[in-house]
CSV table of C-alpha atoms in Angstrom, one decimal:
chain,number,residue,atom,x,y,z
A,1,UNK,CA,0.0,0.0,0.0
A,2,UNK,CA,1.5,3.3,-1.1
A,3,UNK,CA,0.9,6.6,0.7
A,4,UNK,CA,0.6,9.7,-1.5
A,5,UNK,CA,3.1,12.2,0.1
A,6,UNK,CA,2.2,15.2,-2.0
A,7,UNK,CA,1.4,18.2,0.1
A,8,UNK,CA,-1.6,20.2,-1.1
A,9,UNK,CA,-0.9,23.9,-1.6
A,10,UNK,CA,-2.9,25.8,1.1
A,11,UNK,CA,-2.2,29.2,-0.3
A,12,UNK,CA,-5.1,31.5,0.3
A,13,UNK,CA,-5.7,34.1,-2.4
A,14,UNK,CA,-7.5,37.1,-0.8
A,15,UNK,CA,-9.5,39.7,-2.7
A,16,UNK,CA,-8.6,43.0,-1.0
A,17,UNK,CA,-6.5,44.4,2.0
A,18,UNK,CA,-9.4,43.9,4.5
A,19,UNK,CA,-9.9,40.3,3.3
A,20,UNK,CA,-6.1,39.8,3.7
A,21,UNK,CA,-6.4,40.8,7.3
A,22,UNK,CA,-9.4,38.6,8.0
A,23,UNK,CA,-8.2,35.4,6.2
A,24,UNK,CA,-5.6,34.4,9.0
A,25,UNK,CA,-8.3,34.6,11.6
A,26,UNK,CA,-10.2,31.7,9.9
A,27,UNK,CA,-8.1,29.1,11.7
A,28,UNK,CA,-8.5,30.9,15.0
A,29,UNK,CA,-12.2,30.9,14.7
A,30,UNK,CA,-12.2,27.3,13.6
A,31,UNK,CA,-10.8,26.4,16.9
A,32,UNK,CA,-13.9,27.9,18.4
A,33,UNK,CA,-15.9,25.1,16.9
A,34,UNK,CA,-13.5,22.5,18.5
A,35,UNK,CA,-14.1,24.2,21.9
A,36,UNK,CA,-17.8,24.1,21.3
A,37,UNK,CA,-17.4,20.3,20.7
A,38,UNK,CA,-15.4,19.9,23.8
A,39,UNK,CA,-17.9,21.9,26.0
A,40,UNK,CA,-20.8,19.8,24.6
A,41,UNK,CA,-19.0,16.5,25.3
A,42,UNK,CA,-18.2,17.9,28.8
A,43,UNK,CA,-22.0,18.8,29.4
A,44,UNK,CA,-23.1,15.4,28.2
A,45,UNK,CA,-20.6,13.7,30.5
A,46,UNK,CA,-21.5,15.8,33.5
A,47,UNK,CA,-25.2,15.5,32.9
A,48,UNK,CA,-25.5,11.8,32.1
A,49,UNK,CA,-22.5,10.2,33.8
A,50,UNK,CA,-22.3,12.3,37.0
A,51,UNK,CA,-25.8,13.6,37.2
A,52,UNK,CA,-24.4,17.1,37.7
A,53,UNK,CA,-25.5,19.3,34.7
A,54,UNK,CA,-23.8,22.7,34.2
A,55,UNK,CA,-25.5,26.0,34.1
A,56,UNK,CA,-23.2,27.6,31.6
A,57,UNK,CA,-22.5,25.2,28.7
A,58,UNK,CA,-25.7,25.5,26.7
A,59,UNK,CA,-25.6,29.3,26.5
A,60,UNK,CA,-21.9,29.4,26.0
A,61,UNK,CA,-21.9,27.0,23.0
A,62,UNK,CA,-24.9,28.8,21.4
A,63,UNK,CA,-23.1,32.2,21.7
A,64,UNK,CA,-19.7,30.8,20.4
A,65,UNK,CA,-21.4,29.0,17.5
A,66,UNK,CA,-23.3,32.1,16.5
A,67,UNK,CA,-20.1,34.2,16.6
A,68,UNK,CA,-18.2,31.6,14.6
A,69,UNK,CA,-20.9,31.4,12.0
A,70,UNK,CA,-21.2,35.2,11.8
A,71,UNK,CA,-17.4,35.3,11.0
A,72,UNK,CA,-17.8,32.5,8.4
A,73,UNK,CA,-19.5,34.8,6.0
A,74,UNK,CA,-16.7,37.3,6.0
A,75,UNK,CA,-14.1,34.6,5.8
A,76,UNK,CA,-15.7,32.9,2.8
A,77,UNK,CA,-15.9,36.3,1.1
A,78,UNK,CA,-12.3,37.0,2.0
A,79,UNK,CA,-10.9,33.9,0.4
A,80,UNK,CA,-13.5,33.9,-2.5
A,81,UNK,CA,-14.9,30.5,-1.7
A,82,UNK,CA,-18.6,31.6,-1.6
A,83,UNK,CA,-21.2,29.8,-3.7
A,84,UNK,CA,-21.4,30.4,-7.3
A,85,UNK,CA,-23.5,28.9,-10.0
A,86,UNK,CA,-20.6,27.8,-12.2
A,87,UNK,CA,-23.0,26.4,-14.9
A,88,UNK,CA,-24.0,30.0,-15.7
A,89,UNK,CA,-20.7,31.6,-14.8
A,90,UNK,CA,-18.7,29.3,-17.2
A,91,UNK,CA,-21.1,29.8,-20.1
A,92,UNK,CA,-20.6,33.5,-20.4
A,93,UNK,CA,-17.6,35.5,-21.8
A,94,UNK,CA,-14.9,36.8,-19.5
A,95,UNK,CA,-16.2,40.4,-20.0
A,96,UNK,CA,-19.7,39.3,-19.0
A,97,UNK,CA,-18.2,37.5,-15.9
A,98,UNK,CA,-16.6,40.7,-14.8
A,99,UNK,CA,-20.0,42.5,-14.9
A,100,UNK,CA,-21.6,39.5,-13.2
A,101,UNK,CA,-19.0,39.7,-10.5
A,102,UNK,CA,-19.7,43.4,-10.0
A,103,UNK,CA,-23.4,42.7,-9.9
A,104,UNK,CA,-22.9,40.0,-7.3
A,105,UNK,CA,-20.9,42.4,-5.2
A,106,UNK,CA,-23.4,45.2,-5.4
A,107,UNK,CA,-26.3,42.9,-4.5
A,108,UNK,CA,-24.3,41.3,-1.7
A,109,UNK,CA,-23.2,44.6,-0.4
A,110,UNK,CA,-26.7,46.0,-0.4
A,111,UNK,CA,-28.1,42.9,1.4
A,112,UNK,CA,-25.4,43.2,4.0
A,113,UNK,CA,-25.8,46.9,4.5
A,114,UNK,CA,-29.6,46.4,5.0
A,115,UNK,CA,-29.0,43.6,7.4
A,116,UNK,CA,-26.4,45.7,9.3
A,117,UNK,CA,-28.9,48.6,9.5
A,118,UNK,CA,-31.5,46.2,11.0
A,119,UNK,CA,-28.8,44.7,13.3
A,120,UNK,CA,-27.8,48.1,14.6
A,121,UNK,CA,-31.0,48.7,16.4
A,122,UNK,CA,-30.9,45.2,17.9
A,123,UNK,CA,-27.3,45.8,19.0
A,124,UNK,CA,-28.0,49.3,20.4
A,125,UNK,CA,-30.9,48.0,22.5
A,126,UNK,CA,-28.7,45.2,23.8
A,127,UNK,CA,-26.3,47.7,25.2
A,128,UNK,CA,-28.6,50.6,26.2
A,129,UNK,CA,-31.9,50.9,28.0
A,130,UNK,CA,-34.7,52.9,26.5
A,131,UNK,CA,-33.7,55.8,28.8
A,132,UNK,CA,-30.1,55.7,27.4
A,133,UNK,CA,-28.4,54.1,30.4
A,134,UNK,CA,-25.6,51.6,29.5
A,135,UNK,CA,-26.5,48.0,30.4
A,136,UNK,CA,-25.7,44.8,28.7
A,137,UNK,CA,-28.6,42.5,27.8
A,138,UNK,CA,-28.3,39.2,29.6
A,139,UNK,CA,-29.9,35.9,28.9
A,140,UNK,CA,-32.2,35.9,31.9
A,141,UNK,CA,-31.2,32.4,32.9
A,142,UNK,CA,-29.8,31.2,36.2
A,143,UNK,CA,-26.3,31.9,34.9
A,144,UNK,CA,-27.5,35.2,33.2
A,145,UNK,CA,-24.4,36.0,31.0
A,146,UNK,CA,-24.4,39.0,28.6
A,147,UNK,CA,-24.1,36.7,25.6
A,148,UNK,CA,-27.1,38.2,23.8
A,149,UNK,CA,-25.4,41.6,23.8
A,150,UNK,CA,-22.1,40.1,22.6
A,151,UNK,CA,-23.7,38.1,19.8
A,152,UNK,CA,-25.8,41.0,18.5
A,153,UNK,CA,-22.6,43.3,18.5
A,154,UNK,CA,-20.6,40.7,16.7
A,155,UNK,CA,-23.3,40.2,14.1
A,156,UNK,CA,-23.6,43.9,13.5
A,157,UNK,CA,-19.8,44.2,13.2
A,158,UNK,CA,-19.5,41.3,10.8
A,159,UNK,CA,-22.3,42.6,8.6
A,160,UNK,CA,-20.5,46.0,8.4
A,161,UNK,CA,-17.2,44.3,7.5
A,162,UNK,CA,-18.9,42.2,4.8
A,163,UNK,CA,-20.5,45.4,3.3
A,164,UNK,CA,-17.0,47.0,3.1
A,165,UNK,CA,-15.6,43.8,1.6
A,166,UNK,CA,-18.3,43.7,-1.1
A,167,UNK,CA,-17.6,47.3,-1.9
A,168,UNK,CA,-13.9,46.7,-2.2
A,169,UNK,CA,-14.3,43.7,-4.3
A,170,UNK,CA,-16.8,45.5,-6.6
A,171,UNK,CA,-14.2,48.2,-7.2
A,172,UNK,CA,-11.5,45.6,-7.8
A,173,UNK,CA,-13.8,43.9,-10.4
A,174,UNK,CA,-14.5,47.2,-12.1
A,175,UNK,CA,-10.8,47.8,-12.4
A,176,UNK,CA,-10.1,44.2,-13.6
A,177,UNK,CA,-9.3,43.7,-17.3
A,178,UNK,CA,-12.3,41.9,-18.8
A,179,UNK,CA,-9.9,39.3,-20.3
A,180,UNK,CA,-8.2,38.5,-17.0
A,181,UNK,CA,-8.8,35.0,-15.5
A,182,UNK,CA,-11.9,34.5,-13.3
A,183,UNK,CA,-11.8,34.8,-9.5
A,184,UNK,CA,-9.8,32.1,-7.8
A,185,UNK,CA,-12.7,30.3,-6.2
A,186,UNK,CA,-14.5,29.8,-9.6
A,187,UNK,CA,-11.3,28.6,-11.3
A,188,UNK,CA,-10.6,26.1,-8.6
A,189,UNK,CA,-14.2,24.8,-8.8
A,190,UNK,CA,-13.8,24.2,-12.5
A,191,UNK,CA,-10.5,22.5,-12.1
A,192,UNK,CA,-12.1,20.2,-9.5
A,193,UNK,CA,-15.0,19.3,-11.8
A,194,UNK,CA,-12.7,18.7,-14.8
A,195,UNK,CA,-10.6,16.1,-12.8
């Protein structure tokens, strides 16, 4: 039995300076999912083996998972691995691809901007009372951590970051020569399908 010892090139091609700053954080955030798995295993063990359930695991894992997923959108956009319908994308000319990329960025940016606008009021209310006094929204459970406020703030921040990413990428696509190769994610997808 032979073992293939080739090492896959894990070079990440980012789209803009903001994406270049976000891409290395992907591995750090991925560790968050491992921690969530460990916490869940710990809770199951404590609850069903020792009959001593925790008061913090459920809320902590929900908050950590929400934060990791919120970052996931910005990360996928940063490394250009978001979903594309390559059947359509490959059927059009490079010049049309360029305009399709611009349209995708505009629509994505507008969607993220609208969601950020909606998330702002949720995040603001999670940090301030109606009278304007600072107070973090808590879960209301026996443990009562401020995880709702933290998750809402992170969601707002990630939507703002994604809006800026889409704007930067739209500008980059507009400046791109129409005859240049397609974005890295689409090219890699086609190479995979051709193999």
